[in-house]
Amino acid sequence: MPSTPQAPDMRPPASGSSVAGHALALLVLLASLLLVFLYWRGAHVREMAAAQAEFASRADEASSLIAQRLGNYELLARGAVSLFASVARPSRQQWRTYVDGLNLRQRYPDAVALGFVVEATPLQLAELQRMMRDSGQGMLGVWPHGVRETYGPILYLEPRTPDNAAAIGYDLYSEPVRRAAMDAARDSGQPRMTTAVNLVQDRVAARRPQPGALLLLPVYRAGDRPSSVAARRESLQGWVYVPFRAGELVGQALSKAPQRLWLRVVDLDADGKPAGPPLYEDPRFAGAAAAAFKATTTIEAYGRRWRLEFVSGPRAALDARLRNLRSTLVVGVIASLLLYGIALVLATTRSRADRLAARMTESYRRSEQRFRSAMEYSAIGQALLDRQGRIVDANPALARTIGRPVAQLLGTEFDAHFLDYSGEDAMRRSQQALLGAGVYRSTRTLLADGGGLRQVQMTFAPVPGEIGQDVVRLVQVEDVTDRLRAEAQVLALNRSLEARVEARTRELTIANQDLESFAYSVSHDLRAPLRAIDGFSRLLGERYRDVLDDEGRDYVARVRAAASRMGALIEALLKMARLGRGGIHPVALDLSKMAADIVAELRANEPGRDVEVHIAPGLRAVGDPSLVRNLLENLLGNAWKFSRDRRPARIEVGREPGGAFFVRDNGAGFPVEYADKLFRPFQRLHSQEDFAGEGVGLASVRRIVERHGGTIRADSAGGEGATFAFTLPETAPQA
């Protein structure tokens, strides 16, 4: 199959300026995007640095607050130590009064208690227990039980709470961790802090232990200022200590911080390694791997070194702070794209203009070629006229019509080729052509070159000529001589046909009238002999009943039945004739009510029948009342008759979705291939013995429906009932 040649691409090649313009637009885009990225990167780095500096500052502030809180514990303990400067050993009541005056629960809620631990040998412990018993302070029980070289039981512990009261008597010196801190405080004369321990209060209360520590200060005899380790050991009376939980310490220290940090506190040993489990760890610290920033500080306090590890929220939380930077980046990219678009539009404008000019030139050339081809190969004569009505150009079809070559037609007056040509008329028509801007048509007689006359139909239309060319009109000249002759012959035939149709219609009307008169007279003439036959047969049967045998009486009954049947046929024939003669007077009808009335009459005639009848409400149409009632009486009467052998018998009157009314029953039905016979007069599909009738009911129904402009159809399956669907107008016909 040969391929269709493709039209040549008329776009000019891209010029050097066009390529340079595109390159410049691309350079502008890259430069602007680079500047936007550098600005965004610098702002991002600055913002991240500011966020990290803020985080580090908050971490240092938190470390200072925690260290300050530990310092408050030291001041609290030193105040209790100063109490021993005025009293060699205060009583339990004096200690309680002093602690109550400090109001620990309000001022230091994170400090569990303020206590005093006495150092005693077994003999000194026994003397202390006797002295306390004699002074009415009660029996001091020391636990855990056992014989040790030195004891360090808790003597006083306030404020007075059940947990603190239960902890009194616990030997802190019996536990290595506490004993190490107590020895260090005794030998150095400075406060010392234990590593992570579980407080005795948590142990006696059987609650889940929380990591904590003890801050201990040594208490020497009043007035002593021992300067050596041996002197301090010899002068030691005991220790004042402050027990605390690390979590409560951190919570209270950072309670006034503007923003909490995720923190973990680790107690380090001398080698800088964790001395045990963390003293405190924020529950959210487990997500430290996704943290944006991390910081670590160290607190050197009371012989211990704490490492405070801070982490910020995840980087996703920090992105909210950088949202404005993303907006700036998006705006910058959009601005860069706009600059690129403007530069690209400016760069491509000239190239597009050149291509557009080339396409317009090619389009004009092709349009001119199509116009020339249309004129050249057109079967209708065409010519271009100037302002004076002279032929500027003509096609071969016009030359054949006039009978001259194209070369001889150029320059001649167009009107000179017509039979009614005159100079003044030609001038007038030329002026009308100039004044008229629209299309007009005319029919004139052309004088052919051979002398023949041709009838032509001309169409004048304004067309623009090329610049400098005097072309104002295009005229099409169509030879309609043969067509006009054919039209004249058709008109003559139509006139004769109309006359024949009128004559035939008149004859048919007379024939129909004669046929109706004949049918009416025949039916009336037949009734007289039928009545005589019926009457004499009845008399014969009544008067000579005893003379006739059974066969004779049967013959008489058959004669009377045949006469009755003949009478019914004559009555049906008259009814058919009356349907064709009467006029139609359409009115709005309620088919639902009309059908209900007919069914009521059928029930009254056969009260013993049990028939289920369903009539859809709101069935409305327009038609002649008597004819439409006749239609429904025939359809419902047939449904009533042919469903008599069904148990139960059902009849339905309704309307199909397409608008057609229907009467449906579950009676005997009929073979669908014989549906056309149902609507023919005197055609029956069932025997007279099975179902009586004359065979004209459905023919009457069809004639009534057709007189109303509708259609009727029948559908059935043998033995499964029948459906008759018909249409009637819904609106009255226009007058």
mmCIF file with all atom_site columns, C-alpha atoms in Angstrom, residues 354-430:
data_model
loop_
_atom_site.group_PDB
_atom_site.id
_atom_site.type_symbol
_atom_site.label_atom_id
_atom_site.label_alt_id
_atom_site.label_comp_id
_atom_site.label_asym_id
_atom_site.label_entity_id
_atom_site.label_seq_id
_atom_site.pdbx_PDB_ins_code
_atom_site.Cartn_x
_atom_site.Cartn_y
_atom_site.Cartn_z
_atom_site.occupancy
_atom_site.B_iso_or_equiv
_atom_site.pdbx_formal_charge
_atom_site.auth_seq_id
_atom_site.auth_comp_id
_atom_site.auth_asym_id
_atom_site.auth_atom_id
_atom_site.pdbx_PDB_model_num
ATOM 1  C CA . ASP A 1 354 ? 9.346   33.582 11.866  1.00 0.00 ? 354 ASP A CA 1
ATOM 2  C CA . ARG A 1 355 ? 7.670   30.168 12.029  1.00 0.00 ? 355 ARG A CA 1
ATOM 3  C CA . LEU A 1 356 ? 4.244   31.775 12.164  1.00 0.00 ? 356 LEU A CA 1
ATOM 4  C CA . ALA A 1 357 ? 5.030   33.890 9.119   1.00 0.00 ? 357 ALA A CA 1
ATOM 5  C CA . ALA A 1 358 ? 6.277   30.817 7.263   1.00 0.00 ? 358 ALA A CA 1
ATOM 6  C CA . ARG A 1 359 ? 3.134   28.869 8.171   1.00 0.00 ? 359 ARG A CA 1
ATOM 7  C CA . MET A 1 360 ? 0.892   31.740 7.107   1.00 0.00 ? 360 MET A CA 1
ATOM 8  C CA . THR A 1 361 ? 2.730   32.026 3.803   1.00 0.00 ? 361 THR A CA 1
ATOM 9  C CA . GLU A 1 362 ? 2.439   28.306 3.188   1.00 0.00 ? 362 GLU A CA 1
ATOM 10 C CA . SER A 1 363 ? -1.207  28.344 4.264   1.00 0.00 ? 363 SER A CA 1
ATOM 11 C CA . TYR A 1 364 ? -1.920  31.191 1.832   1.00 0.00 ? 364 TYR A CA 1
ATOM 12 C CA . ARG A 1 365 ? -0.135  29.340 -0.953  1.00 0.00 ? 365 ARG A CA 1
ATOM 13 C CA . ARG A 1 366 ? -2.105  26.173 -0.297  1.00 0.00 ? 366 ARG A CA 1
ATOM 14 C CA . SER A 1 367 ? -5.349  28.109 -0.043  1.00 0.00 ? 367 SER A CA 1
ATOM 15 C CA . GLU A 1 368 ? -4.636  29.720 -3.397  1.00 0.00 ? 368 GLU A CA 1
ATOM 16 C CA . GLN A 1 369 ? -3.819  26.315 -4.845  1.00 0.00 ? 369 GLN A CA 1
ATOM 17 C CA . ARG A 1 370 ? -7.064  24.829 -3.452  1.00 0.00 ? 370 ARG A CA 1
ATOM 18 C CA . PHE A 1 371 ? -9.034  27.697 -4.935  1.00 0.00 ? 371 PHE A CA 1
ATOM 19 C CA . ARG A 1 372 ? -7.398  27.270 -8.336  1.00 0.00 ? 372 ARG A CA 1
ATOM 20 C CA . SER A 1 373 ? -7.960  23.513 -8.266  1.00 0.00 ? 373 SER A CA 1
ATOM 21 C CA . ALA A 1 374 ? -11.582 23.991 -7.279  1.00 0.00 ? 374 ALA A CA 1
ATOM 22 C CA . MET A 1 375 ? -12.129 26.346 -10.196 1.00 0.00 ? 375 MET A CA 1
ATOM 23 C CA . GLU A 1 376 ? -10.182 24.207 -12.626 1.00 0.00 ? 376 GLU A CA 1
ATOM 24 C CA . TYR A 1 377 ? -11.914 20.904 -11.914 1.00 0.00 ? 377 TYR A CA 1
ATOM 25 C CA . SER A 1 378 ? -15.370 22.137 -10.955 1.00 0.00 ? 378 SER A CA 1
ATOM 26 C CA . ALA A 1 379 ? -18.262 20.849 -13.082 1.00 0.00 ? 379 ALA A CA 1
ATOM 27 C CA . ILE A 1 380 ? -20.000 24.222 -12.610 1.00 0.00 ? 380 ILE A CA 1
ATOM 28 C CA . GLY A 1 381 ? -18.817 27.252 -14.532 1.00 0.00 ? 381 GLY A CA 1
ATOM 29 C CA . GLN A 1 382 ? -16.991 29.843 -12.432 1.00 0.00 ? 382 GLN A CA 1
ATOM 30 C CA . ALA A 1 383 ? -15.522 33.258 -13.235 1.00 0.00 ? 383 ALA A CA 1
ATOM 31 C CA . LEU A 1 384 ? -13.838 36.127 -11.409 1.00 0.00 ? 384 LEU A CA 1
ATOM 32 C CA . LEU A 1 385 ? -15.171 39.584 -12.289 1.00 0.00 ? 385 LEU A CA 1
ATOM 33 C CA . ASP A 1 386 ? -13.624 43.025 -11.837 1.00 0.00 ? 386 ASP A CA 1
ATOM 34 C CA . ARG A 1 387 ? -15.395 46.254 -10.931 1.00 0.00 ? 387 ARG A CA 1
ATOM 35 C CA . GLN A 1 388 ? -16.580 46.804 -14.513 1.00 0.00 ? 388 GLN A CA 1
ATOM 36 C CA . GLY A 1 389 ? -18.047 43.306 -14.754 1.00 0.00 ? 389 GLY A CA 1
ATOM 37 C CA . ARG A 1 390 ? -15.316 41.975 -17.045 1.00 0.00 ? 390 ARG A CA 1
ATOM 38 C CA . ILE A 1 391 ? -14.080 38.424 -16.790 1.00 0.00 ? 391 ILE A CA 1
ATOM 39 C CA . VAL A 1 392 ? -10.668 38.284 -15.105 1.00 0.00 ? 392 VAL A CA 1
ATOM 40 C CA . ASP A 1 393 ? -10.436 34.501 -14.871 1.00 0.00 ? 393 ASP A CA 1
ATOM 41 C CA . ALA A 1 394 ? -12.679 31.564 -15.874 1.00 0.00 ? 394 ALA A CA 1
ATOM 42 C CA . ASN A 1 395 ? -12.632 27.793 -15.591 1.00 0.00 ? 395 ASN A CA 1
ATOM 43 C CA . PRO A 1 396 ? -13.056 25.192 -18.384 1.00 0.00 ? 396 PRO A CA 1
ATOM 44 C CA . ALA A 1 397 ? -16.631 24.384 -17.299 1.00 0.00 ? 397 ALA A CA 1
ATOM 45 C CA . LEU A 1 398 ? -17.726 27.968 -18.044 1.00 0.00 ? 398 LEU A CA 1
ATOM 46 C CA . ALA A 1 399 ? -15.919 27.828 -21.358 1.00 0.00 ? 399 ALA A CA 1
ATOM 47 C CA . ARG A 1 400 ? -17.815 24.652 -22.287 1.00 0.00 ? 400 ARG A CA 1
ATOM 48 C CA . THR A 1 401 ? -21.129 26.202 -21.277 1.00 0.00 ? 401 THR A CA 1
ATOM 49 C CA . ILE A 1 402 ? -20.596 29.350 -23.374 1.00 0.00 ? 402 ILE A CA 1
ATOM 50 C CA . GLY A 1 403 ? -18.862 27.462 -26.175 1.00 0.00 ? 403 GLY A CA 1
ATOM 51 C CA . ARG A 1 404 ? -15.637 29.476 -26.283 1.00 0.00 ? 404 ARG A CA 1
ATOM 52 C CA . PRO A 1 405 ? -12.068 28.821 -25.158 1.00 0.00 ? 405 PRO A CA 1
ATOM 53 C CA . VAL A 1 406 ? -11.005 30.337 -21.850 1.00 0.00 ? 406 VAL A CA 1
ATOM 54 C CA . ALA A 1 407 ? -8.536  32.661 -23.561 1.00 0.00 ? 407 ALA A CA 1
ATOM 55 C CA . GLN A 1 408 ? -11.345 34.271 -25.575 1.00 0.00 ? 408 GLN A CA 1
ATOM 56 C CA . LEU A 1 409 ? -13.479 34.871 -22.475 1.00 0.00 ? 409 LEU A CA 1
ATOM 57 C CA . LEU A 1 410 ? -10.829 36.844 -20.546 1.00 0.00 ? 410 LEU A CA 1
ATOM 58 C CA . GLY A 1 411 ? -11.459 40.583 -20.727 1.00 0.00 ? 411 GLY A CA 1
ATOM 59 C CA . THR A 1 412 ? -14.997 40.286 -22.134 1.00 0.00 ? 412 THR A CA 1
ATOM 60 C CA . GLU A 1 413 ? -18.054 41.636 -20.344 1.00 0.00 ? 413 GLU A CA 1
ATOM 61 C CA . PHE A 1 414 ? -19.807 38.888 -18.506 1.00 0.00 ? 414 PHE A CA 1
ATOM 62 C CA . ASP A 1 415 ? -23.286 40.257 -19.268 1.00 0.00 ? 415 ASP A CA 1
ATOM 63 C CA . ALA A 1 416 ? -22.528 40.321 -23.011 1.00 0.00 ? 416 ALA A CA 1
ATOM 64 C CA . HIS A 1 417 ? -23.003 36.558 -23.157 1.00 0.00 ? 417 HIS A CA 1
ATOM 65 C CA . PHE A 1 418 ? -26.684 36.707 -22.199 1.00 0.00 ? 418 PHE A CA 1
ATOM 66 C CA . LEU A 1 419 ? -29.758 37.161 -24.359 1.00 0.00 ? 419 LEU A CA 1
ATOM 67 C CA . ASP A 1 420 ? -31.053 40.202 -22.441 1.00 0.00 ? 420 ASP A CA 1
ATOM 68 C CA . TYR A 1 421 ? -27.771 42.098 -22.659 1.00 0.00 ? 421 TYR A CA 1
ATOM 69 C CA . SER A 1 422 ? -27.746 45.901 -23.112 1.00 0.00 ? 422 SER A CA 1
ATOM 70 C CA . GLY A 1 423 ? -25.088 48.418 -22.184 1.00 0.00 ? 423 GLY A CA 1
ATOM 71 C CA . GLU A 1 424 ? -27.208 50.337 -19.687 1.00 0.00 ? 424 GLU A CA 1
ATOM 72 C CA . ASP A 1 425 ? -28.417 47.171 -17.991 1.00 0.00 ? 425 ASP A CA 1
ATOM 73 C CA . ALA A 1 426 ? -24.862 45.890 -17.766 1.00 0.00 ? 426 ALA A CA 1
ATOM 74 C CA . MET A 1 427 ? -23.727 49.132 -16.120 1.00 0.00 ? 427 MET A CA 1
ATOM 75 C CA . ARG A 1 428 ? -26.659 49.038 -13.680 1.00 0.00 ? 428 ARG A CA 1
ATOM 76 C CA . ARG A 1 429 ? -25.980 45.425 -12.719 1.00 0.00 ? 429 ARG A CA 1
ATOM 77 C CA . SER A 1 430 ? -22.281 46.199 -12.211 1.00 0.00 ? 430 SER A CA 1
#
